[in-house]
Amino acid sequence: MRHLLSTADLPLHEALAILDTAEQMAAVNEREVKKLPALRGRTVVNLFLEDSTRTRISFEAAAKRLSADVINFSAKGSSVSKGESLKDTVQTLEAIGADAIVLRHWSSGAARQLADSGWVRSAVVNAGDGTHAHPTQALLDAFTLRRHRARAAGVDSTGTDLAGMHVVIVGDILHSRVARSNVWLLTALGARVTLAAPPTLLPVGVDAWPAAVTYSLDEALEDAPDAVMMLRVQAERMGGAYFPSAGEYTRLWGLTPERFGRLLERPGDVLAEPLVMHPGPMNRGLEICSAAADSPRNTALEQVANGVSVRMAVLHLVLNQDTPTPQEDRP
Ligand code: CP
């Protein structure tokens, strides 16, 4: 794998290779010494031109656990704020020694542009571009779901897929790169996906996505979801009024205590106890109530932890394609 740009064009065998490699990385992360020599001498640049907590820190942890040198770059305090272009910025970073550029950018398509431009030789990993794609988030979500499915079936997660699972993705689909990346990846892995959102928060052309669409969250909750993925309402991307008020949004689209109670009572298609997922950061009291946010059924922190293993796998695969697997790397 040369770059990781989106899940829509990620071949299934590569997605499974990332998930299986992430299982090996997860085993490393359970050790007392969470370190492999796989990327010794390589430099990973985290180029984050849009805010992030989870993705930036977990890419940093992932690169360090693989023994890479890590350079963290943010727009604030850099020459980007003086107007330096993306081309000049990445060429500067490569002159300093970058082997991989992990890019978060406000513009949809920025990662693809960087990979196709010929500006740099580095591997490019998309850490979220505008409303377009967030492939490592979808991979860590799939990894989390796969582990729960495997545990329920009493089998090993490695080599398995998400066949039979039903995932409901709820809320601000329009602005969500997480939803876009998950729809393509989860369905490729065999899951059934339903999008539950108000019409104003669904993109034009959603009918062509491989997912069912409903305007009723309550209806979706009746359909035996194994996981309900609550999306953050992305107020920073909303120029207009997409719903009448925050209270109205919560009433119709929020995982309220009452809806959460109903979810707890029903088994999913595969999981006896359905999960609540959230990519973070959560807007408590808007799309998710605190009872659901703080519940053991909420996998938000498990997703964050799994993100380190998945990002270790991605960095390993884009930078070290011909080297031994982590299993063989072990001292
Ligand atoms: N899920 C996610 O991308 O979170 P951050 O914006 O904090 O990285």
Short mmCIF file of C-alpha atoms and ligand atoms in Angstrom, two decimals:
data_model
loop_
_atom_site.label_atom_id
_atom_site.label_comp_id
_atom_site.label_asym_id
_atom_site.label_seq_id
_atom_site.Cartn_x
_atom_site.Cartn_y
_atom_site.Cartn_z
CA MET A 1 0.00 0.00 0.00
CA ARG A 2 1.56 3.31 -1.14
CA HIS A 3 -0.91 5.78 0.45
CA LEU A 4 -4.15 5.63 2.44
CA LEU A 5 -6.57 8.23 1.07
CA SER A 6 -10.13 6.90 1.41
CA THR A 7 -12.09 3.74 2.08
CA ALA A 8 -14.18 4.08 -1.08
CA ASP A 9 -11.24 2.98 -3.21
CA LEU A 10 -9.56 0.72 -0.63
CA PRO A 11 -9.51 -2.87 -1.92
CA LEU A 12 -11.13 -5.32 0.49
CA HIS A 13 -7.94 -7.39 0.84
CA GLU A 14 -6.04 -4.25 1.86
CA ALA A 15 -8.71 -3.31 4.41
CA LEU A 16 -8.51 -6.82 5.87
CA ALA A 17 -4.70 -6.66 5.86
CA ILE A 18 -4.86 -3.42 7.88
CA LEU A 19 -7.35 -4.91 10.35
CA ASP A 20 -5.35 -8.12 10.75
CA THR A 21 -2.08 -6.22 11.18
CA ALA A 22 -3.83 -4.00 13.73
CA GLU A 23 -4.63 -7.15 15.74
CA GLN A 24 -0.90 -7.86 15.94
CA MET A 25 -0.26 -4.25 16.92
CA ALA A 26 -2.94 -4.51 19.62
CA ALA A 27 -1.01 -7.43 21.10
CA VAL A 28 2.08 -5.19 21.23
CA ASN A 29 0.00 -2.49 22.92
CA GLU A 30 -0.93 -4.92 25.68
CA ARG A 31 2.73 -5.55 26.52
CA GLU A 32 4.62 -3.74 29.25
CA VAL A 33 7.03 -2.37 26.64
CA LYS A 34 4.79 -1.14 23.81
CA LYS A 35 7.49 -0.80 21.20
CA LEU A 36 8.56 -2.34 17.87
CA PRO A 37 11.61 -1.43 15.79
CA ALA A 38 9.62 -1.51 12.51
CA LEU A 39 10.04 2.19 11.58
CA ARG A 40 13.43 2.89 13.15
CA GLY A 41 15.16 5.62 11.12
CA ARG A 42 11.95 6.75 9.40
CA THR A 43 10.29 10.12 9.93
CA VAL A 44 6.53 10.62 10.20
CA VAL A 45 5.18 14.17 9.96
CA ASN A 46 1.77 14.87 11.44
CA LEU A 47 0.62 17.84 9.35
CA PHE A 48 -2.59 18.98 11.00
CA LEU A 49 -4.11 22.08 9.44
CA GLU A 50 -7.45 21.53 11.19
CA ASP A 51 -8.01 20.91 14.91
CA SER A 52 -7.77 17.39 16.35
CA THR A 53 -7.24 15.63 19.65
CA ARG A 54 -7.73 11.91 19.05
CA THR A 55 -6.36 11.49 15.55
CA ARG A 56 -3.25 13.65 16.00
CA ILE A 57 -2.25 12.15 19.34
CA SER A 58 -2.96 8.61 18.27
CA PHE A 59 -0.88 8.96 15.07
CA GLU A 60 1.92 10.34 17.24
CA ALA A 61 1.65 7.42 19.69
CA ALA A 62 1.44 4.95 16.79
CA ALA A 63 4.57 6.29 15.08
CA LYS A 64 6.53 6.39 18.34
CA ARG A 65 5.54 2.82 19.23
CA LEU A 66 7.01 1.77 15.88
CA SER A 67 10.24 3.67 16.75
CA ALA A 68 9.80 6.36 14.06
CA ASP A 69 10.95 9.95 14.52
CA VAL A 70 7.86 12.13 14.74
CA ILE A 71 7.43 15.79 13.76
CA ASN A 72 4.15 17.41 14.78
CA PHE A 73 3.12 20.39 12.70
CA SER A 74 0.05 22.58 13.14
CA ALA A 75 -1.02 25.65 11.18
CA LYS A 76 -1.01 27.88 14.23
CA GLY A 77 2.48 29.20 14.88
CA SER A 78 3.78 28.04 11.48
CA SER A 79 4.35 29.86 8.17
CA VAL A 80 0.98 28.50 6.96
CA SER A 81 -0.52 31.40 8.91
CA LYS A 82 1.65 33.72 6.74
CA GLY A 83 0.04 32.21 3.64
CA GLU A 84 2.59 29.52 2.71
CA SER A 85 1.04 27.04 0.28
CA LEU A 86 0.51 23.31 0.91
CA LYS A 87 3.06 22.55 -1.84
CA ASP A 88 5.79 24.70 -0.27
CA THR A 89 4.93 23.40 3.20
CA VAL A 90 5.19 19.70 2.29
CA GLN A 91 8.34 20.21 0.22
CA THR A 92 9.90 21.93 3.22
CA LEU A 93 8.90 19.01 5.44
CA GLU A 94 10.35 16.49 3.00
CA ALA A 95 13.60 18.47 2.81
CA ILE A 96 13.78 17.96 6.59
CA GLY A 97 13.42 14.22 6.04
CA ALA A 98 9.73 13.21 6.03
CA ASP A 99 9.01 9.67 4.84
CA ALA A 100 5.28 9.82 5.55
CA ILE A 101 2.92 12.79 5.79
CA VAL A 102 -0.22 12.32 7.86
CA LEU A 103 -2.46 15.13 6.63
CA ARG A 104 -5.53 16.64 8.21
CA HIS A 105 -6.91 19.45 6.04
CA TRP A 106 -10.06 21.53 5.92
CA SER A 107 -10.40 21.01 2.16
CA SER A 108 -12.11 17.89 0.74
CA GLY A 109 -9.68 16.23 -1.66
CA ALA A 110 -6.50 17.71 -0.14
CA ALA A 111 -4.95 14.32 0.64
CA ARG A 112 -5.65 13.00 -2.86
CA GLN A 113 -4.20 16.18 -4.36
CA LEU A 114 -1.04 15.79 -2.31
CA ALA A 115 -0.65 12.10 -3.24
CA ASP A 116 -1.24 12.73 -6.96
CA SER A 117 0.66 16.02 -7.28
CA GLY A 118 4.20 14.72 -7.45
CA TRP A 119 5.20 17.47 -5.00
CA VAL A 120 6.69 14.89 -2.60
CA ARG A 121 7.79 11.24 -2.60
CA SER A 122 6.44 10.61 0.90
CA ALA A 123 3.61 8.23 1.67
CA VAL A 124 0.40 10.20 2.31
CA VAL A 125 -2.11 9.16 4.97
CA ASN A 126 -5.42 11.01 5.06
CA ALA A 127 -6.25 11.97 8.65
CA GLY A 128 -9.48 13.72 7.60
CA ASP A 129 -10.08 16.06 4.64
CA GLY A 130 -13.02 18.44 4.85
CA THR A 131 -16.29 16.53 4.67
CA HIS A 132 -14.81 13.91 2.33
CA ALA A 133 -13.01 11.06 4.11
CA HIS A 134 -11.50 9.89 7.39
CA PRO A 135 -10.28 6.40 6.52
CA THR A 136 -8.42 5.58 9.73
CA GLN A 137 -11.52 6.48 11.76
CA ALA A 138 -13.61 4.03 9.71
CA LEU A 139 -10.91 1.38 10.05
CA LEU A 140 -10.79 1.74 13.83
CA ASP A 141 -14.59 1.64 13.94
CA ALA A 142 -14.59 -1.54 11.83
CA PHE A 143 -11.85 -3.00 14.06
CA THR A 144 -13.96 -2.28 17.16
CA LEU A 145 -17.09 -3.81 15.63
CA ARG A 146 -15.20 -6.86 14.39
CA ARG A 147 -13.76 -7.54 17.84
CA HIS A 148 -17.24 -7.41 19.42
CA ARG A 149 -18.68 -9.66 16.72
CA ALA A 150 -15.85 -12.17 17.12
CA ARG A 151 -16.18 -12.14 20.92
CA ALA A 152 -19.94 -12.78 20.64
CA ALA A 153 -19.30 -15.72 18.31
CA GLY A 154 -16.39 -17.04 20.38
CA VAL A 155 -14.00 -16.84 17.42
CA ASP A 156 -10.73 -15.04 16.67
CA SER A 157 -11.23 -11.60 15.04
CA THR A 158 -8.33 -12.03 12.63
CA GLY A 159 -9.58 -12.89 9.16
CA THR A 160 -13.24 -12.26 9.99
CA ASP A 161 -15.56 -9.62 8.56
CA LEU A 162 -18.77 -7.87 9.66
CA ALA A 163 -21.27 -10.11 7.86
CA GLY A 164 -24.74 -9.93 9.40
CA MET A 165 -24.13 -6.82 11.49
CA HIS A 166 -26.49 -3.85 11.32
CA VAL A 167 -25.00 -0.42 12.01
CA VAL A 168 -27.17 2.70 12.25
CA ILE A 169 -25.30 5.99 11.65
CA VAL A 170 -27.21 8.92 13.09
CA GLY A 171 -27.30 12.68 12.62
CA ASP A 172 -25.12 15.10 10.69
CA ILE A 173 -24.34 12.88 7.71
CA LEU A 174 -24.01 15.94 5.43
CA HIS A 175 -20.83 17.24 7.06
CA SER A 176 -19.44 13.88 8.20
CA ARG A 177 -16.31 12.40 6.65
CA VAL A 178 -16.66 9.69 9.33
CA ALA A 179 -20.06 8.64 7.93
CA ARG A 180 -18.82 8.64 4.33
CA SER A 181 -15.77 6.51 5.17
CA ASN A 182 -17.78 4.13 7.33
CA VAL A 183 -20.53 3.54 4.78
CA TRP A 184 -18.03 2.29 2.19
CA LEU A 185 -15.85 0.27 4.56
CA LEU A 186 -18.52 -1.34 6.74
CA THR A 187 -20.60 -2.43 3.75
CA ALA A 188 -17.49 -3.78 1.98
CA LEU A 189 -16.90 -5.88 5.11
CA GLY A 190 -20.45 -7.26 4.92
CA ALA A 191 -22.37 -5.07 7.37
CA ARG A 192 -25.79 -3.55 6.67
CA VAL A 193 -25.77 0.22 7.21
CA THR A 194 -28.75 2.51 7.82
CA LEU A 195 -28.39 6.31 7.82
CA ALA A 196 -30.88 8.06 10.12
CA ALA A 197 -30.94 11.83 9.69
CA PRO A 198 -33.15 14.80 8.95
CA PRO A 199 -33.42 15.55 5.21
CA THR A 200 -31.46 18.80 5.70
CA LEU A 201 -28.46 16.86 7.02
CA LEU A 202 -28.27 14.32 4.21
CA PRO A 203 -26.11 15.04 1.16
CA VAL A 204 -27.39 15.22 -2.40
CA GLY A 205 -26.81 11.83 -4.03
CA VAL A 206 -27.08 9.81 -0.81
CA ASP A 207 -29.47 7.44 -2.64
CA ALA A 208 -26.46 6.14 -4.56
CA TRP A 209 -24.60 5.17 -1.37
CA PRO A 210 -24.71 1.49 -0.33
CA ALA A 211 -26.91 2.26 2.69
CA ALA A 212 -30.58 2.50 3.58
CA VAL A 213 -31.88 5.95 4.56
CA THR A 214 -34.57 6.79 7.11
CA TYR A 215 -35.82 10.10 8.46
CA SER A 216 -36.87 8.45 11.72
CA LEU A 217 -34.32 7.48 14.37
CA ASP A 218 -37.07 5.68 16.31
CA GLU A 219 -37.82 3.54 13.26
CA ALA A 220 -34.12 2.72 12.84
CA LEU A 221 -33.86 1.68 16.49
CA GLU A 222 -36.70 -0.83 15.93
CA ASP A 223 -34.61 -2.58 13.26
CA ALA A 224 -32.25 -4.51 15.58
CA PRO A 225 -29.07 -2.43 15.30
CA ASP A 226 -25.90 -4.01 16.64
CA ALA A 227 -24.40 -0.57 16.93
CA VAL A 228 -25.75 2.97 16.86
CA MET A 229 -23.06 5.39 15.74
CA MET A 230 -23.94 8.89 16.93
CA LEU A 231 -22.29 11.64 14.87
CA ARG A 232 -21.17 14.95 16.24
CA VAL A 233 -23.29 17.90 15.10
CA GLN A 234 -20.58 19.88 13.27
CA ALA A 235 -21.66 23.41 14.13
CA GLU A 236 -18.38 24.82 12.79
CA ARG A 237 -19.28 23.66 9.27
CA MET A 238 -22.87 24.96 9.41
CA GLY A 239 -23.35 28.34 7.76
CA GLY A 240 -27.15 28.15 7.88
CA ALA A 241 -29.94 26.73 10.02
CA TYR A 242 -30.12 22.99 9.39
CA PHE A 243 -32.62 22.35 12.21
CA PRO A 244 -34.96 24.66 14.15
CA SER A 245 -33.17 24.50 17.52
CA ALA A 246 -30.79 22.38 19.58
CA GLY A 247 -33.75 21.17 21.65
CA GLU A 248 -35.64 20.08 18.54
CA TYR A 249 -32.55 18.24 17.25
CA THR A 250 -32.17 16.35 20.52
CA ARG A 251 -35.89 15.51 20.63
CA LEU A 252 -35.86 13.98 17.14
CA TRP A 253 -32.25 12.88 16.57
CA GLY A 254 -30.57 12.67 19.95
CA LEU A 255 -29.78 9.47 21.83
CA THR A 256 -31.88 10.59 24.78
CA PRO A 257 -32.17 8.63 28.05
CA GLU A 258 -35.49 7.23 26.80
CA ARG A 259 -34.09 6.04 23.44
CA PHE A 260 -30.97 4.69 25.15
CA GLY A 261 -33.20 2.74 27.53
CA ARG A 262 -35.05 1.20 24.58
CA LEU A 263 -31.75 0.32 22.88
CA LEU A 264 -30.58 -1.51 26.01
CA GLU A 265 -33.69 -3.69 25.99
CA ARG A 266 -33.38 -5.04 22.44
CA PRO A 267 -30.77 -7.41 20.99
CA GLY A 268 -29.17 -6.55 17.66
CA ASP A 269 -28.99 -8.77 14.59
CA VAL A 270 -25.71 -10.23 15.91
CA LEU A 271 -24.87 -8.70 19.29
CA ALA A 272 -27.11 -9.51 22.25
CA GLU A 273 -26.15 -6.12 23.70
CA PRO A 274 -26.03 -3.36 21.07
CA LEU A 275 -23.20 -0.83 21.21
CA VAL A 276 -23.21 2.95 21.22
CA MET A 277 -20.36 4.36 19.13
CA HIS A 278 -19.14 7.93 18.76
CA PRO A 279 -16.06 9.18 16.88
CA GLY A 280 -15.66 12.05 19.33
CA PRO A 281 -15.64 14.75 20.40
CA MET A 282 -19.14 14.26 21.86
CA ASN A 283 -21.66 17.07 22.25
CA ARG A 284 -23.22 15.84 25.49
CA GLY A 285 -26.84 16.86 25.80
CA LEU A 286 -27.16 17.48 22.05
CA GLU A 287 -26.65 14.25 20.05
CA ILE A 288 -25.97 12.02 23.07
CA CYS A 289 -27.15 12.04 26.68
CA SER A 290 -24.66 11.56 29.51
CA ALA A 291 -26.22 8.22 30.49
CA ALA A 292 -25.29 6.85 27.06
CA ALA A 293 -21.96 8.72 26.90
CA ASP A 294 -20.84 7.27 30.24
CA SER A 295 -22.33 3.80 29.77
CA PRO A 296 -20.17 0.66 29.48
CA ARG A 297 -22.05 0.10 26.21
CA ASN A 298 -20.38 3.21 24.79
CA THR A 299 -17.24 2.22 22.91
CA ALA A 300 -15.91 5.78 22.37
CA LEU A 301 -12.78 5.22 24.48
CA GLU A 302 -12.31 1.69 23.19
CA GLN A 303 -12.42 3.20 19.68
CA VAL A 304 -9.70 5.67 20.69
CA ALA A 305 -7.51 2.87 22.07
CA ASN A 306 -8.07 0.75 18.96
CA GLY A 307 -7.13 3.78 16.85
CA VAL A 308 -3.52 3.51 18.00
CA SER A 309 -3.30 -0.13 16.85
CA VAL A 310 -4.99 0.66 13.52
CA ARG A 311 -2.70 3.65 12.87
CA MET A 312 0.36 1.57 13.75
CA ALA A 313 -0.82 -0.93 11.14
CA VAL A 314 -1.38 1.77 8.52
CA LEU A 315 2.02 3.42 9.07
CA HIS A 316 3.71 0.02 9.04
CA LEU A 317 2.02 -0.99 5.78
CA VAL A 318 2.61 2.26 3.88
CA LEU A 319 6.23 2.63 4.98
CA ASN A 320 7.45 -0.93 5.36
CA GLN A 321 5.69 -2.93 2.70
CA ASP A 322 8.45 -5.41 2.08
CA THR A 323 9.66 -5.84 5.62
CA PRO A 324 8.56 -8.61 8.00
CA THR A 325 5.23 -8.45 9.77
CA PRO A 326 5.25 -7.29 13.39
CA GLN A 327 4.97 -10.93 14.48
CA GLU A 328 8.32 -11.62 12.79
CA ASP A 329 9.76 -8.34 14.04
CA ARG A 330 9.44 -9.37 17.64
CA PRO A 331 12.79 -9.61 19.40
N1 CP B 1 -12.58 11.35 15.66
C1 CP B 1 -11.74 12.37 15.40
O1 CP B 1 -11.30 12.60 14.28
O2 CP B 1 -11.46 13.14 16.49
P1 CP B 1 -10.42 14.35 16.49
O3 CP B 1 -11.00 15.44 15.64
O4 CP B 1 -10.28 14.75 17.94
O5 CP B 1 -9.14 13.87 15.88
#
